[in-house]
Coordinates of C-alpha atoms in Angstrom, one line a residue:
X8 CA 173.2 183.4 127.3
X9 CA 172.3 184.8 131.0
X10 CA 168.8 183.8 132.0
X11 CA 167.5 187.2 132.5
X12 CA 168.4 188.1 128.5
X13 CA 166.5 184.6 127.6
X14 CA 163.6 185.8 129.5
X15 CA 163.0 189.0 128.1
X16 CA 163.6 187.3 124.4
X17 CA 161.0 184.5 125.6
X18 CA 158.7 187.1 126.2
X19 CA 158.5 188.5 123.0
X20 CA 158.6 185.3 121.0
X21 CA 156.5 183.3 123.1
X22 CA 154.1 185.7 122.9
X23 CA 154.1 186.3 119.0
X24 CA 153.5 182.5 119.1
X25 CA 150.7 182.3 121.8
X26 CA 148.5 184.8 120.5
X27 CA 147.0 182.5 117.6
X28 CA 145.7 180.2 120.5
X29 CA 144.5 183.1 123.1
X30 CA 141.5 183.4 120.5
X31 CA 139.3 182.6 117.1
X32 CA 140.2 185.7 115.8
X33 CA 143.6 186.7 116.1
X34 CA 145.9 186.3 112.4
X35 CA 149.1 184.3 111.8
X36 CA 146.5 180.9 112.6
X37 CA 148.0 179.2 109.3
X38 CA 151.6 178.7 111.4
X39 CA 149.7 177.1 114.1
X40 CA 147.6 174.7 111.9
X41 CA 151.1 173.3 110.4
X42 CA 152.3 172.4 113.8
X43 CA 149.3 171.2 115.1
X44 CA 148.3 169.0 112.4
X45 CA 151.7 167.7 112.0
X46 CA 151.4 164.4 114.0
X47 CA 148.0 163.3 112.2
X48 CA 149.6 164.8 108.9
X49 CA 146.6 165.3 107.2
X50 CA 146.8 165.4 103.1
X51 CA 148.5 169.0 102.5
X52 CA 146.4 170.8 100.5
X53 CA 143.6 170.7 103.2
X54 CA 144.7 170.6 106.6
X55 CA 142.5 171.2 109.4
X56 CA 141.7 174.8 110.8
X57 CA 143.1 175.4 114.1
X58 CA 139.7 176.7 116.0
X59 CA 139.6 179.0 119.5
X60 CA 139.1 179.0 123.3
X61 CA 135.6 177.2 124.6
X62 CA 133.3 177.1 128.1
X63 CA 130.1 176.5 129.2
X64 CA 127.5 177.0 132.3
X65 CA 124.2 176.0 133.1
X66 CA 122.9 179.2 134.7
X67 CA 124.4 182.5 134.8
X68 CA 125.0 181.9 138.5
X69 CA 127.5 178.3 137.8
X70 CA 129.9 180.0 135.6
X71 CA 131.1 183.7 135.2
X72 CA 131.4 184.4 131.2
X73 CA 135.1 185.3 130.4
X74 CA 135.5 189.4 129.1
X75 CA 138.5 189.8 126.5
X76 CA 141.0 192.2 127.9
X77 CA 140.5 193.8 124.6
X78 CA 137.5 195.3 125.4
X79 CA 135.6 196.8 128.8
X80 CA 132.4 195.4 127.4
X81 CA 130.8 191.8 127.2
X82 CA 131.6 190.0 124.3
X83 CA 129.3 187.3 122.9
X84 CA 126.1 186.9 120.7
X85 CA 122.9 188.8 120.3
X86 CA 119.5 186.9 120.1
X87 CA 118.5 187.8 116.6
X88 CA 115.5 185.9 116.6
X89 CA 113.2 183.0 118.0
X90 CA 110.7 181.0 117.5
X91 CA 109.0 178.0 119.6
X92 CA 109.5 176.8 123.1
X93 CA 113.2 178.8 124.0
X94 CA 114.1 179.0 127.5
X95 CA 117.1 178.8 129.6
X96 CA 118.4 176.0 131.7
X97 CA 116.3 176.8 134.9
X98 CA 113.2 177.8 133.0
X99 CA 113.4 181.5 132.3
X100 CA 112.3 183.0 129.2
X101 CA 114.7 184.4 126.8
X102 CA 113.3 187.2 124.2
X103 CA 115.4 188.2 121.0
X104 CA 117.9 190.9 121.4
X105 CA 119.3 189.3 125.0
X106 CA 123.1 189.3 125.1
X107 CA 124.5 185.5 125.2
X108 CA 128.1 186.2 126.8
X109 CA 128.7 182.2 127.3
X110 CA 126.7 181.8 131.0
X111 CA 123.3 180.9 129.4
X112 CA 122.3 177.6 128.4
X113 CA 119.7 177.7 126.0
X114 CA 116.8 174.7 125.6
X115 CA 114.7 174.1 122.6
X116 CA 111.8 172.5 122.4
X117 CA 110.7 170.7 118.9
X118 CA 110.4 172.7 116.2
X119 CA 111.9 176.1 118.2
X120 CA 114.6 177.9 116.2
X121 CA 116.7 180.6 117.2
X122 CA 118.9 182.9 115.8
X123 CA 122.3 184.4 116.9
X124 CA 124.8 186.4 115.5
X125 CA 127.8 187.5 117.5
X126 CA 128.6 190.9 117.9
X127 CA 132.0 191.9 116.7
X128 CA 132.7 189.2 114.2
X129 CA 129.2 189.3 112.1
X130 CA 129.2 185.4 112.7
X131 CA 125.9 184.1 112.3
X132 CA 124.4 180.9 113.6
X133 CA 120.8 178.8 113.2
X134 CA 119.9 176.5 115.9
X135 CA 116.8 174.4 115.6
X136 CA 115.5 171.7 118.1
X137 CA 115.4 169.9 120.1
X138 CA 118.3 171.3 121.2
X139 CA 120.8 172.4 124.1
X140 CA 123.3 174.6 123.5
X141 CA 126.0 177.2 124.9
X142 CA 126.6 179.7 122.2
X143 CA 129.2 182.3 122.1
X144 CA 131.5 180.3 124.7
X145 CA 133.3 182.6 126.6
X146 CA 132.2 185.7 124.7
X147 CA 134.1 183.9 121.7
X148 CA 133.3 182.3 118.6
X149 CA 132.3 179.3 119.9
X150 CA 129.2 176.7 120.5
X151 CA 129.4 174.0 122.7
X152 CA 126.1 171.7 121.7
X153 CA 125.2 169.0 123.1
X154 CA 121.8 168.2 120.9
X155 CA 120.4 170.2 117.7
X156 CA 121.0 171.1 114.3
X157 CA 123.1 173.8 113.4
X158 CA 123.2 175.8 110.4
X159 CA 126.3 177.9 109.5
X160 CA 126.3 181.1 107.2
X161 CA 129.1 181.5 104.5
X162 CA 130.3 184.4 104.4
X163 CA 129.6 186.1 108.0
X164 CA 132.5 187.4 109.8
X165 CA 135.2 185.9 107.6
X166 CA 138.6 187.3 108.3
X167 CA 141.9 185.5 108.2
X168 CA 142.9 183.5 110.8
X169 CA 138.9 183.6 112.4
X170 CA 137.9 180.1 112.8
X171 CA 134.7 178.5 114.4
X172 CA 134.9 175.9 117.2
X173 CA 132.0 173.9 118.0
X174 CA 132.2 171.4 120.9
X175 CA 130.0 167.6 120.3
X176 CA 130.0 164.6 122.0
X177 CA 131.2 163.2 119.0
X178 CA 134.1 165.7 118.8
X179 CA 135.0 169.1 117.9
X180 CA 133.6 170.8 114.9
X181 CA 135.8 173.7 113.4
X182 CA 135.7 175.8 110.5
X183 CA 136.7 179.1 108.4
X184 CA 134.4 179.5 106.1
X185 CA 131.0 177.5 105.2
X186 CA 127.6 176.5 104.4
X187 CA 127.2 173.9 106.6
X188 CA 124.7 171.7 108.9
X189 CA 125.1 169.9 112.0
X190 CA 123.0 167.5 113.5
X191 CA 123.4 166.4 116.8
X192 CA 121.4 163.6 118.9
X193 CA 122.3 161.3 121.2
X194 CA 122.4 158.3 118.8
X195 CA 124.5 159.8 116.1
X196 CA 126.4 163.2 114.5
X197 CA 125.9 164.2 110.6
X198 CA 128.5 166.7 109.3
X199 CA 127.6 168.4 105.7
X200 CA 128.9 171.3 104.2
X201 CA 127.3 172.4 101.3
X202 CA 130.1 175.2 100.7
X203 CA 133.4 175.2 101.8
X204 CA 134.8 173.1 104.4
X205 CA 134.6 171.7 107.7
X206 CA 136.7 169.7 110.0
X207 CA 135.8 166.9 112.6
X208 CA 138.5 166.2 115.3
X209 CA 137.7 163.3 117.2
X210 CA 138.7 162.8 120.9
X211 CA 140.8 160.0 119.9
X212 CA 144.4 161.1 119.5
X213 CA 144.9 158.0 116.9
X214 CA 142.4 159.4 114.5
X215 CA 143.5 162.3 112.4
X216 CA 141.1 165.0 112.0
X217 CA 138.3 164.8 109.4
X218 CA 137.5 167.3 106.1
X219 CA 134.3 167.5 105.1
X220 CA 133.4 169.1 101.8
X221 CA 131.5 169.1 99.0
X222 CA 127.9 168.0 100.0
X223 CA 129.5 164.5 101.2
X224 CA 128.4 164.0 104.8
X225 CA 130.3 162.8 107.5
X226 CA 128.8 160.4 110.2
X227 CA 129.8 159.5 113.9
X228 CA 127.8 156.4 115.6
X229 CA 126.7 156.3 119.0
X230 CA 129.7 153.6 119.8
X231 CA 132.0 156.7 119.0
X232 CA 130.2 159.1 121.4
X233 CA 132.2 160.4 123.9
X234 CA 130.9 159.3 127.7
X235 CA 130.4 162.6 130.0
X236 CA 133.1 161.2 132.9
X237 CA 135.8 160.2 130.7
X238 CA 135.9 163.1 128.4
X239 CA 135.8 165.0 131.9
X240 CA 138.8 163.6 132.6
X241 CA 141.3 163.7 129.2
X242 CA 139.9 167.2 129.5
X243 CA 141.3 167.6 132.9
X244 CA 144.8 166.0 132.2
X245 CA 145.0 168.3 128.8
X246 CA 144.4 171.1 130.9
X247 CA 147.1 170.4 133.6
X248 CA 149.8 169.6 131.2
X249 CA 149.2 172.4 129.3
X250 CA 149.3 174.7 132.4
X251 CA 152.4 172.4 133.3
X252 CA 154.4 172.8 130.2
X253 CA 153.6 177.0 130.2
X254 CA 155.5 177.0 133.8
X255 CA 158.0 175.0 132.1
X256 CA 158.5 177.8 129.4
X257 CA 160.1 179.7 132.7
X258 CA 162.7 177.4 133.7
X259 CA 166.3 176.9 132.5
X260 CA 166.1 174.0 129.9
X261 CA 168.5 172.5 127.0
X262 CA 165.7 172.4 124.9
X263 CA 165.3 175.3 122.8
X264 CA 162.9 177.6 123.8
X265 CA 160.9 177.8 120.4
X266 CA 160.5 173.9 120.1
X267 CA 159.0 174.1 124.2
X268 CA 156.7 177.1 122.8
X269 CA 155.7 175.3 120.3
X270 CA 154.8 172.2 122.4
X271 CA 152.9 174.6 124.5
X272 CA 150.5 176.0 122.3
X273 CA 150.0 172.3 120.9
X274 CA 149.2 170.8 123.7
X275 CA 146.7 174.3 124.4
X276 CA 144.8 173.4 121.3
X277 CA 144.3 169.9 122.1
X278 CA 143.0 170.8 125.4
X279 CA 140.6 173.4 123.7
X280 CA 139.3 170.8 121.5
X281 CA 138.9 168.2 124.3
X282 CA 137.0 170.6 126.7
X283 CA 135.5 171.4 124.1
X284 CA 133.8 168.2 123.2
X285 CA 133.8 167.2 127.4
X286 CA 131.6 169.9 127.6
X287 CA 129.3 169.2 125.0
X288 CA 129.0 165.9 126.0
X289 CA 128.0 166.9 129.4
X290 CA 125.3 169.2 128.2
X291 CA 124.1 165.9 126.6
X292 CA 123.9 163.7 129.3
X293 CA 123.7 165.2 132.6
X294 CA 120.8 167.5 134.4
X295 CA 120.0 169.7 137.1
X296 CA 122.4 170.2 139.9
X297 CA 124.9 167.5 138.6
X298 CA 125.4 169.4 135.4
X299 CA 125.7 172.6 137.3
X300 CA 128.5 171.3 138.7
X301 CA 130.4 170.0 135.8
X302 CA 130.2 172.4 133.7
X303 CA 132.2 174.4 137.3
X304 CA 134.8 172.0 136.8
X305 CA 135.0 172.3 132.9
X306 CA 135.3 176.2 133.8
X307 CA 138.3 175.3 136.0
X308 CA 140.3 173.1 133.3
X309 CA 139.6 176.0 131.2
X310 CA 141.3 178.9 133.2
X311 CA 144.2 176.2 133.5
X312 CA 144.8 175.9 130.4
X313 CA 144.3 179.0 128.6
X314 CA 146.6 180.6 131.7
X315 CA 149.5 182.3 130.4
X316 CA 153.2 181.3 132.0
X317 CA 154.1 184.7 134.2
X318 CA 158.2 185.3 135.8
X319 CA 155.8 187.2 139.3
X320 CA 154.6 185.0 141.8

């Protein structure tokens, strides 16, 4: 078949297939879960829910929050509510009703407790501290938190194929729909959903995702915390093979196209879910201008791997 006829049939296909991972809320995420999930093989009648894109900052300066081309405006979370010592990472104040577009770091104090609720989904979130948080990652449906208790709402902004990503140190948290908790701290993570189901994917490609359900509670140690460097890193080399293999998609190849597509948007997830959790742990364990600077780099393996392959330039 000439290459220009491939091309334009790549397009289309590739395409149909990437959108699942572009976002948390696109449909058609049930095909992606089945690939994803095929090499840890959980049991079949609950497989893991493939979750969406993720990024973080420590000021608004450090990292510029991501706009959907779907919309002219910021997308993200409004502050519902708050209570306590709330501030962002430098110290400012933060009242309810701010717009969290995924460039604010919030800090709670003990005791605080805010409120969020993103603005296009209905998605609602309760944060109390002490905690450190991104929410709304990249205007998405998203959380990257390093320390804190999280409380999800069943029910708000459930759609098909919507699903919830939430970066730890311990790994990343996803879900559909949920009552659940998530506690944070440095020492350990405890996973509960009271409602519904959660799912734990660890760092560690050897160690299939977890399902959490049914008021049974899931717990990570501190010997299975991720360290802020190295999960820097696996995110970094997830992000350039991913970016690698889309380029790939434009070359003349035996393989057939759908089985390198597929690949693709494999090895995209897996690099979500790692930044994800790099990020997370870095909010954890790092401060001031050092963590400033990570969370730049964590940016950068983020627009590498969520770039889509393009025939110009």
């Amino acid at each position: 078949m000439p290459f220009g006829v491939a091309l334009g049939r790549w397009r289309v296909g590739y395409l149909v297939m990437l959108l699942p991972a572009l976002g948390c809320d696109e449909a058609g995420t049930a095909a992606q879960a089945r690939e994803a999930t095929a090499v840890s093989a959980p049991p079949r009648q609950a497989r893991p829910p493939e979750v969406g894109v993720a990024h973080g900052s420590a000021t608004a300066s450090a990292v510029a929050p991501v706009v959907s081309p779907r919309s002219s405006a910021p997308r993200g979370c409004r502050l519902m509510s708050a209570s306590g010592e709330v501030s962002q990472a430098a110290g400012q104040p933060i009242h309810p009703g701010a717009m969290l577009t995924g460039s604010q770091l919030l800090e709670l104090g003990v005791g605080a407790k805010v409120h969020v609720k993103h603005v296009e989904s209905g998605r609602e979130w309760t944060v109390e501290g002490p905690a450190r948080l991104v929410p709304c990652a990249g205007g998405e449906e998203e959380i990257f938190l390093g320390q804190g208790t999280l409380r999800t709402e069943l029910g708000a902004g459930v759609r098909p194929g919507a699903q919830v990503l939430i970066g730890t140190p311990f790994g990343s948290v996803g879900y559909a729909d949920a009552r659940a908790e998530l506690v944070v701290t440095e020492r350990e993570l405890r996973l509960v959903a009271n409602a519904g189901e959660a799912w734990l994917t660890p760092a560690d490609p050897a160690v299939p995702p977890m399902r959490v359900s049914g008021n049974k509670p899931l717990r990570r140690s501190e010997r299975e915390r991720l360290a802020a460097a190295p999960a820097l890193a696996s995110c970094a080399r997830a992000a350039t093979e991913s970016e690698n293999q889309a380029k790939a998609l434009l070359l003349p190849s035996n393989q057939a196209l759908g089985e390198r597509a597929s690949a693709h948007v494999r090895e995209r997830q897996r690099a979500r879910s790692l930044c994800a959790s790099a990020a997370a742990a870095v909010l954890q364990q790092t401060r001031g201008e050092e963590l400033a600077a990570r969370l730049r780099e964590l940016e950068a393996h983020r627009a590498s791997w969520r770039r889509v392959p393009s025939s110009k330039g």
